[in-house]
Short mmCIF file of C-alpha atoms and ligand atoms in Angstrom, two decimals:
data_model
loop_
_atom_site.label_atom_id
_atom_site.label_comp_id
_atom_site.label_asym_id
_atom_site.label_seq_id
_atom_site.Cartn_x
_atom_site.Cartn_y
_atom_site.Cartn_z
CA MET A 1 11.29 96.11 11.09
CA SER A 2 10.15 99.26 12.86
CA ASP A 3 7.13 101.09 11.50
CA TRP A 4 8.77 104.41 10.81
CA ARG A 5 10.47 102.89 7.77
CA THR A 6 7.09 102.49 6.10
CA TYR A 7 6.60 106.24 6.08
CA VAL A 8 10.02 107.37 4.95
CA ARG A 9 10.21 109.27 1.67
CA LYS A 10 12.22 106.90 -0.45
CA VAL A 11 14.16 108.37 -3.33
CA GLU A 12 17.14 107.37 -5.37
CA PRO A 13 19.41 110.39 -5.12
CA TYR A 14 21.10 112.26 -7.93
CA VAL A 15 24.78 111.38 -8.22
CA PRO A 16 26.92 114.46 -8.85
CA GLY A 17 30.32 114.30 -10.54
CA GLU A 18 33.17 113.31 -8.28
CA GLN A 19 35.04 116.04 -6.36
CA PRO A 20 38.44 114.34 -5.90
CA LYS A 21 40.20 115.09 -2.62
CA GLU A 22 43.67 114.75 -4.10
CA LYS A 23 45.49 117.77 -5.48
CA ASN A 24 47.09 118.12 -8.91
CA VAL A 25 44.22 116.61 -10.82
CA ILE A 26 42.88 118.01 -14.05
CA LYS A 27 39.21 118.28 -13.32
CA LEU A 28 37.05 118.12 -16.43
CA ASN A 29 34.11 116.22 -14.96
CA THR A 30 31.57 118.71 -13.58
CA ASN A 31 31.56 121.57 -16.11
CA GLU A 32 32.95 124.06 -13.62
CA ASN A 33 34.61 127.18 -14.97
CA PRO A 34 38.43 126.88 -15.14
CA TYR A 35 38.82 130.58 -14.31
CA PRO A 36 38.32 132.25 -10.92
CA PRO A 37 35.51 134.79 -10.51
CA SER A 38 36.20 138.46 -11.31
CA PRO A 39 38.70 140.35 -9.10
CA ARG A 40 35.64 142.40 -8.06
CA VAL A 41 34.46 139.29 -6.21
CA ALA A 42 37.79 139.02 -4.38
CA GLU A 43 37.45 142.67 -3.31
CA ALA A 44 33.90 142.16 -2.08
CA LEU A 45 35.04 139.16 -0.07
CA MET A 46 37.87 141.12 1.56
CA GLU A 47 35.56 144.01 2.37
CA PHE A 48 32.90 141.82 3.96
CA ASP A 49 32.34 142.76 7.60
CA TYR A 50 32.03 139.53 9.58
CA ASP A 51 29.86 141.27 12.18
CA GLU A 52 27.06 141.22 9.59
CA LEU A 53 26.82 137.49 10.11
CA ARG A 54 24.90 138.08 13.36
CA ARG A 55 21.91 139.12 11.31
CA TYR A 56 19.70 137.07 9.05
CA PRO A 57 20.24 137.83 5.38
CA ASP A 58 17.75 139.80 3.28
CA PRO A 59 15.25 137.07 2.32
CA GLU A 60 14.59 138.82 -1.00
CA SER A 61 18.29 139.12 -1.93
CA THR A 62 17.47 142.64 -3.07
CA ILE A 63 20.99 143.71 -4.07
CA LEU A 64 21.38 140.67 -6.27
CA LEU A 65 17.88 141.06 -7.75
CA ASP A 66 18.65 144.71 -8.56
CA ALA A 67 21.93 143.78 -10.23
CA LEU A 68 20.25 141.04 -12.27
CA ALA A 69 17.42 143.41 -13.26
CA GLU A 70 19.99 145.92 -14.46
CA THR A 71 22.14 143.34 -16.27
CA TYR A 72 19.21 141.80 -18.15
CA HIS A 73 17.01 144.91 -18.49
CA VAL A 74 13.97 143.37 -16.85
CA ASP A 75 11.88 144.28 -13.85
CA LYS A 76 12.75 142.85 -10.44
CA ASN A 77 9.35 141.17 -10.29
CA GLN A 78 10.32 139.05 -13.31
CA ILE A 79 13.25 137.42 -11.46
CA PHE A 80 13.49 134.68 -8.85
CA VAL A 81 16.79 133.82 -7.17
CA GLY A 82 17.79 130.57 -5.50
CA VAL A 83 20.71 128.68 -4.08
CA GLY A 84 22.04 127.36 -7.37
CA SER A 85 19.80 126.57 -10.29
CA ASP A 86 19.24 123.14 -8.77
CA ASP A 87 17.37 124.94 -5.99
CA VAL A 88 15.48 127.09 -8.51
CA LEU A 89 14.55 124.01 -10.56
CA ALA A 90 13.48 122.01 -7.50
CA MET A 91 11.28 124.92 -6.34
CA SER A 92 9.85 125.21 -9.86
CA PHE A 93 8.98 121.50 -10.02
CA MET A 94 7.27 121.83 -6.64
CA THR A 95 5.41 124.98 -7.65
CA PHE A 96 4.31 124.29 -11.21
CA PHE A 97 4.17 120.53 -11.67
CA ASN A 98 1.12 119.49 -9.67
CA SER A 99 -1.04 118.12 -12.46
CA PRO A 100 -2.11 114.47 -12.49
CA LYS A 101 -0.88 114.44 -16.11
CA PRO A 102 2.78 113.50 -16.60
CA ILE A 103 5.46 116.09 -17.12
CA ILE A 104 7.73 115.43 -20.08
CA PHE A 105 11.44 115.72 -20.80
CA PRO A 106 13.96 113.92 -23.05
CA ASP A 107 15.31 110.45 -22.23
CA ILE A 108 18.84 111.80 -22.45
CA THR A 109 19.07 114.97 -20.40
CA TYR A 110 20.09 116.42 -17.05
CA SER A 111 19.79 113.46 -14.71
CA PHE A 112 18.28 115.50 -11.89
CA TYR A 113 14.86 115.90 -13.57
CA ASP A 114 13.65 112.37 -12.89
CA VAL A 115 15.06 112.56 -9.35
CA TRP A 116 12.99 115.66 -8.54
CA ALA A 117 9.95 114.11 -10.19
CA ASP A 118 10.32 111.06 -7.94
CA GLU A 119 11.04 113.20 -4.89
CA PHE A 120 7.87 115.27 -5.37
CA ARG A 121 5.75 112.35 -6.64
CA ILE A 122 5.27 113.98 -10.03
CA PRO A 123 4.29 111.56 -12.80
CA TYR A 124 6.66 111.86 -15.78
CA GLU A 125 7.31 110.50 -19.24
CA THR A 126 10.58 110.71 -21.11
CA LYS A 127 10.69 111.29 -24.86
CA PRO A 128 13.53 109.61 -26.74
CA LEU A 129 15.92 111.91 -28.53
CA LYS A 130 16.40 111.11 -32.19
CA GLU A 131 19.41 109.08 -33.33
CA ASP A 132 21.44 112.29 -33.69
CA PHE A 133 20.42 113.37 -30.13
CA ARG A 134 18.12 116.10 -31.43
CA ILE A 135 14.63 116.51 -29.97
CA ASP A 136 11.56 115.58 -31.98
CA VAL A 137 9.27 118.58 -31.54
CA ASP A 138 6.10 116.53 -32.06
CA ASP A 139 6.89 114.65 -28.84
CA TYR A 140 6.18 117.88 -26.95
CA LEU A 141 2.91 118.73 -28.66
CA VAL A 142 0.87 116.29 -26.57
CA GLU A 143 -1.15 116.61 -23.38
CA ASN A 144 1.14 117.01 -20.38
CA GLY A 145 1.45 118.37 -16.86
CA GLY A 146 4.53 120.45 -17.66
CA ILE A 147 7.70 120.41 -19.75
CA VAL A 148 11.36 120.82 -18.86
CA LEU A 149 14.06 121.12 -21.51
CA PRO A 150 17.65 122.32 -21.28
CA ASN A 151 19.01 124.79 -23.87
CA PRO A 152 21.56 123.57 -24.82
CA ASN A 153 20.80 120.02 -23.72
CA ALA A 154 23.07 118.21 -21.27
CA PRO A 155 25.08 116.07 -21.62
CA THR A 156 24.90 116.33 -25.42
CA GLY A 157 25.68 120.06 -25.65
CA LEU A 158 23.24 120.43 -28.54
CA ALA A 159 21.04 123.51 -28.82
CA GLU A 160 17.89 123.72 -30.91
CA GLY A 161 16.89 126.84 -32.79
CA LEU A 162 14.80 129.41 -30.95
CA GLU A 163 11.82 128.57 -33.16
CA VAL A 164 11.84 125.00 -31.84
CA TYR A 165 11.53 126.09 -28.22
CA GLU A 166 9.02 128.79 -29.14
CA ARG A 167 6.80 126.29 -30.92
CA ILE A 168 6.78 124.09 -27.82
CA ILE A 169 6.04 127.02 -25.50
CA ARG A 170 3.31 128.42 -27.77
CA SER A 171 1.66 125.02 -28.22
CA ASN A 172 1.41 124.37 -24.48
CA PRO A 173 -0.39 127.41 -23.03
CA ASP A 174 -1.86 125.30 -20.21
CA SER A 175 1.50 124.00 -18.95
CA VAL A 176 4.53 125.72 -17.54
CA VAL A 177 7.52 125.16 -19.81
CA ILE A 178 10.86 125.37 -18.01
CA ILE A 179 13.90 126.01 -20.19
CA ASP A 180 17.06 125.20 -18.23
CA GLU A 181 19.79 127.45 -19.65
CA ALA A 182 22.71 126.40 -17.43
CA TYR A 183 25.08 126.57 -20.44
CA VAL A 184 23.39 129.10 -22.70
CA ASP A 185 26.14 131.72 -22.45
CA PHE A 186 28.60 129.48 -24.29
CA GLY A 187 27.02 130.01 -27.68
CA ALA A 188 23.35 129.01 -27.76
CA GLU A 189 20.56 131.50 -28.28
CA SER A 190 18.58 132.24 -25.11
CA VAL A 191 14.78 132.00 -25.04
CA PHE A 192 14.88 134.74 -22.41
CA PRO A 193 13.26 137.47 -24.62
CA LEU A 194 10.20 135.23 -24.98
CA ILE A 195 9.18 135.80 -21.33
CA GLU A 196 7.53 139.04 -22.50
CA LYS A 197 5.41 137.07 -24.94
CA TYR A 198 4.44 133.89 -23.07
CA ASP A 199 3.15 133.73 -19.52
CA ASN A 200 3.91 129.98 -19.23
CA LEU A 201 7.67 130.25 -19.81
CA LEU A 202 10.26 130.05 -17.04
CA VAL A 203 13.92 130.48 -18.03
CA VAL A 204 16.47 129.20 -15.50
CA GLN A 205 20.14 130.23 -15.46
CA THR A 206 23.08 129.88 -13.06
CA PHE A 207 26.34 131.42 -11.85
CA SER A 208 27.93 127.96 -11.68
CA LYS A 209 29.16 127.59 -15.23
CA SER A 210 29.64 130.78 -17.24
CA ARG A 211 29.99 133.02 -14.16
CA CYS A 212 32.75 131.01 -12.47
CA MET A 213 30.95 130.63 -9.13
CA ALA A 214 29.79 127.03 -8.65
CA GLY A 215 31.10 127.25 -5.08
CA SER A 216 28.73 130.07 -4.15
CA ARG A 217 25.50 128.41 -5.27
CA ILE A 218 23.57 131.11 -7.16
CA GLY A 219 20.78 130.40 -9.61
CA TYR A 220 17.95 132.53 -10.96
CA ALA A 221 14.88 132.37 -13.14
CA PHE A 222 13.08 134.79 -15.43
CA GLY A 223 9.37 134.69 -16.03
CA ASN A 224 6.27 136.83 -15.97
CA PRO A 225 5.53 138.39 -12.55
CA GLU A 226 2.75 135.96 -11.73
CA LEU A 227 4.98 132.92 -12.22
CA ILE A 228 7.64 134.57 -10.07
CA ARG A 229 5.10 135.36 -7.35
CA CYS A 230 3.99 131.72 -7.29
CA LEU A 231 7.61 130.61 -6.94
CA ASN A 232 8.26 133.03 -4.09
CA ASP A 233 5.12 131.90 -2.24
CA VAL A 234 6.42 128.34 -2.30
CA LYS A 235 9.94 129.37 -1.38
CA TYR A 236 8.80 131.42 1.63
CA SER A 237 6.71 128.46 2.75
CA PHE A 238 9.76 126.23 2.71
CA ASN A 239 12.82 128.18 3.79
CA SER A 240 12.90 131.95 3.45
CA TYR A 241 16.55 132.79 4.26
CA THR A 242 18.16 130.61 1.62
CA MET A 243 20.89 132.82 0.23
CA ASP A 244 23.42 133.99 2.79
CA ARG A 245 24.80 137.52 3.13
CA ILE A 246 28.22 136.78 1.69
CA THR A 247 26.81 135.09 -1.40
CA GLN A 248 24.43 137.98 -2.10
CA LYS A 249 27.36 140.39 -2.09
CA LEU A 250 29.71 138.21 -4.12
CA GLY A 251 27.10 137.49 -6.76
CA THR A 252 26.35 141.19 -7.09
CA ALA A 253 30.07 141.96 -7.45
CA MET A 254 30.37 139.36 -10.24
CA LEU A 255 27.59 141.07 -12.21
CA MET A 256 29.42 144.40 -11.90
CA ASP A 257 32.21 143.12 -14.17
CA PRO A 258 30.60 142.25 -17.52
CA GLU A 259 33.93 142.63 -19.39
CA TYR A 260 35.53 139.89 -17.32
CA PHE A 261 32.50 137.67 -17.89
CA GLU A 262 32.58 138.17 -21.65
CA HIS A 263 36.32 137.66 -21.82
CA THR A 264 36.36 134.39 -19.88
CA VAL A 265 33.35 133.01 -21.77
CA GLN A 266 35.09 133.85 -25.05
CA SER A 267 38.27 132.06 -23.94
CA ILE A 268 36.30 128.94 -23.09
CA ILE A 269 34.54 129.00 -26.47
CA GLU A 270 37.91 129.31 -28.25
CA THR A 271 39.40 126.49 -26.20
CA ARG A 272 36.33 124.35 -26.94
CA GLU A 273 36.70 124.84 -30.68
CA TRP A 274 40.43 124.06 -30.49
CA THR A 275 39.71 120.91 -28.47
CA LYS A 276 37.10 119.80 -31.01
CA GLN A 277 39.69 119.96 -33.80
CA GLU A 278 42.23 117.99 -31.78
CA LEU A 279 39.73 115.33 -30.68
CA GLN A 280 38.59 114.90 -34.25
CA LYS A 281 42.17 114.23 -35.36
CA LEU A 282 42.33 111.55 -32.67
CA GLY A 283 39.29 109.68 -34.01
CA PHE A 284 36.59 111.09 -31.76
CA THR A 285 33.15 112.05 -33.06
CA PHE A 286 30.74 114.46 -31.37
CA GLY A 287 27.89 116.84 -32.05
CA ASP A 288 28.36 120.58 -32.33
CA SER A 289 28.45 121.46 -28.62
CA LYS A 290 27.35 124.95 -27.65
CA ALA A 291 28.22 124.29 -24.00
CA ASN A 292 31.44 124.25 -21.96
CA PHE A 293 31.88 120.54 -22.56
CA ILE A 294 32.16 118.11 -25.46
CA PHE A 295 30.20 114.85 -25.53
CA ALA A 296 32.38 112.52 -27.55
CA LYS A 297 32.85 108.90 -28.51
CA HIS A 298 35.87 107.26 -30.04
CA GLU A 299 35.81 105.30 -33.30
CA SER A 300 37.50 102.21 -31.83
CA VAL A 301 38.18 102.43 -28.10
CA TYR A 302 35.38 102.09 -25.55
CA ALA A 303 34.56 105.21 -23.56
CA GLU A 304 34.76 103.39 -20.25
CA GLU A 305 38.32 102.25 -21.03
CA ILE A 306 39.41 105.75 -21.92
CA PHE A 307 37.66 107.08 -18.83
CA LYS A 308 39.62 104.70 -16.60
CA ALA A 309 42.93 105.43 -18.29
CA LEU A 310 42.36 109.17 -17.93
CA LYS A 311 41.52 108.78 -14.27
CA GLU A 312 44.76 106.84 -13.72
CA ALA A 313 46.52 109.82 -15.23
CA LYS A 314 44.58 112.10 -12.85
CA ILE A 315 42.47 113.58 -15.60
CA TYR A 316 38.83 113.42 -14.51
CA VAL A 317 36.08 113.44 -17.13
CA ARG A 318 32.46 112.26 -16.79
CA TYR A 319 31.24 108.87 -17.89
CA PHE A 320 27.57 107.82 -17.65
CA LYS A 321 26.95 104.09 -17.66
CA LYS A 322 23.46 104.51 -19.05
CA PRO A 323 21.56 103.18 -22.07
CA ARG A 324 22.36 104.93 -25.38
CA ILE A 325 25.20 107.04 -23.93
CA ASP A 326 27.49 104.45 -22.34
CA ASN A 327 30.07 104.82 -25.09
CA TYR A 328 30.44 108.57 -24.62
CA LEU A 329 32.65 110.78 -22.49
CA ARG A 330 31.59 114.20 -21.35
CA ILE A 331 34.69 116.36 -21.28
CA SER A 332 34.46 119.79 -19.63
CA ILE A 333 36.45 122.60 -21.19
CA GLY A 334 39.31 123.63 -18.91
CA THR A 335 42.10 126.09 -19.58
CA ARG A 336 43.96 125.78 -22.87
CA LYS A 337 46.88 124.25 -20.94
CA GLU A 338 44.67 121.62 -19.30
CA MET A 339 43.18 120.70 -22.67
CA GLU A 340 46.67 120.42 -24.19
CA THR A 341 47.61 117.98 -21.43
CA LEU A 342 44.46 115.97 -22.14
CA VAL A 343 45.17 115.88 -25.87
CA LEU A 344 48.82 114.86 -25.32
CA PHE A 345 47.74 112.04 -23.04
CA LEU A 346 45.15 110.81 -25.54
CA GLN A 347 47.65 110.96 -28.41
CA GLU A 348 49.94 108.62 -26.53
CA TYR A 349 47.22 106.42 -25.11
CA LEU A 350 45.46 105.89 -28.44
CA SER A 351 48.66 105.12 -30.35
CA ARG A 352 49.69 102.28 -28.03
C1 PLP B 401 25.01 122.33 -13.71
C2 PLP B 401 23.56 122.26 -14.12
C3 PLP B 401 22.53 122.74 -13.31
C4 PLP B 401 22.73 123.15 -11.88
O1 PLP B 401 23.61 124.07 -11.62
P1 PLP B 401 23.71 124.82 -10.23
O2 PLP B 401 25.13 124.65 -9.85
O3 PLP B 401 22.78 124.18 -9.23
O4 PLP B 401 23.32 126.20 -10.55
C5 PLP B 401 21.25 122.74 -13.79
N1 PLP B 401 20.95 122.25 -15.01
C6 PLP B 401 21.90 121.73 -15.80
C7 PLP B 401 21.52 121.18 -17.11
C8 PLP B 401 23.22 121.70 -15.37
O5 PLP B 401 24.15 121.14 -16.13
#
């Protein structure tokens, strides 16, 4: 064997949900938004002058920062933007998690956290969720090198009360606590206002789920200006021109249409609640998801079997063959019509 292999960074990569090449599938496996972005985004795309592509983009993404500052009523220096929240989270791990003490996160959570920890050689410990998939706050009141928690959690969809997150943030003044709010707009309460109160809190959000733009890769974080400065120092030492010119404009256009955003989010919440009722009638059980997906198991048929049958029928949902959750399906909320097709299929399949 050649020597170079000894010095390769070896990591086991994150496995994203499948993006099927075939058309006419019902895609409920990666929590994308079933609606297109606002018509404002279409206009911005049409108006884009391709000659601009000769120039590097604004490394600070100023137009997008300004629009975020206005939308959320914070100062620009309290916001960091990245190429999807995966980029923001990766940068945050690199920036804030350099302690020899382990960082902590739940055993059942976003499956990218342990991948980044391995990638950056960050020691970590996972804390088992309780039987009902809720977090045990005491697990997070121990010495640690940092904490990352999603609100609501993925793939369970469960959100804790604000006081739970606040207690964890307040009790860990010497660690940065990252709250990953990829799904918060679908009904959970955001910890975002707490950035004014705690200098160790970083709140990460994304355009991929509630803002219909997974294809553009836009993520952002809120925190006190010093945290944001630290993040930017690391970003500019890694790759400064991350967000391209088109994306900066399209993201800004999306923020200019809050009515569209609220309307589409509301539709998804309504469809989610309808789907919950239907799944319950079919013998599924699940927690009270506050996200754009339902994490469900069936009373008598194995999840993996249902998963395969659905795939045959070109309905893609997510199945994780992992301890504790291998009898669950994570079903993204699509349009009402897509969910009706899913329910019809399940009615037939389960009554065989
Ligand atoms: C989808 C998701 C992300 C990443 O989203 P981006 O598309 O990179 O913005 C981050 N955290 C959780 C929990 C997610 O589900």
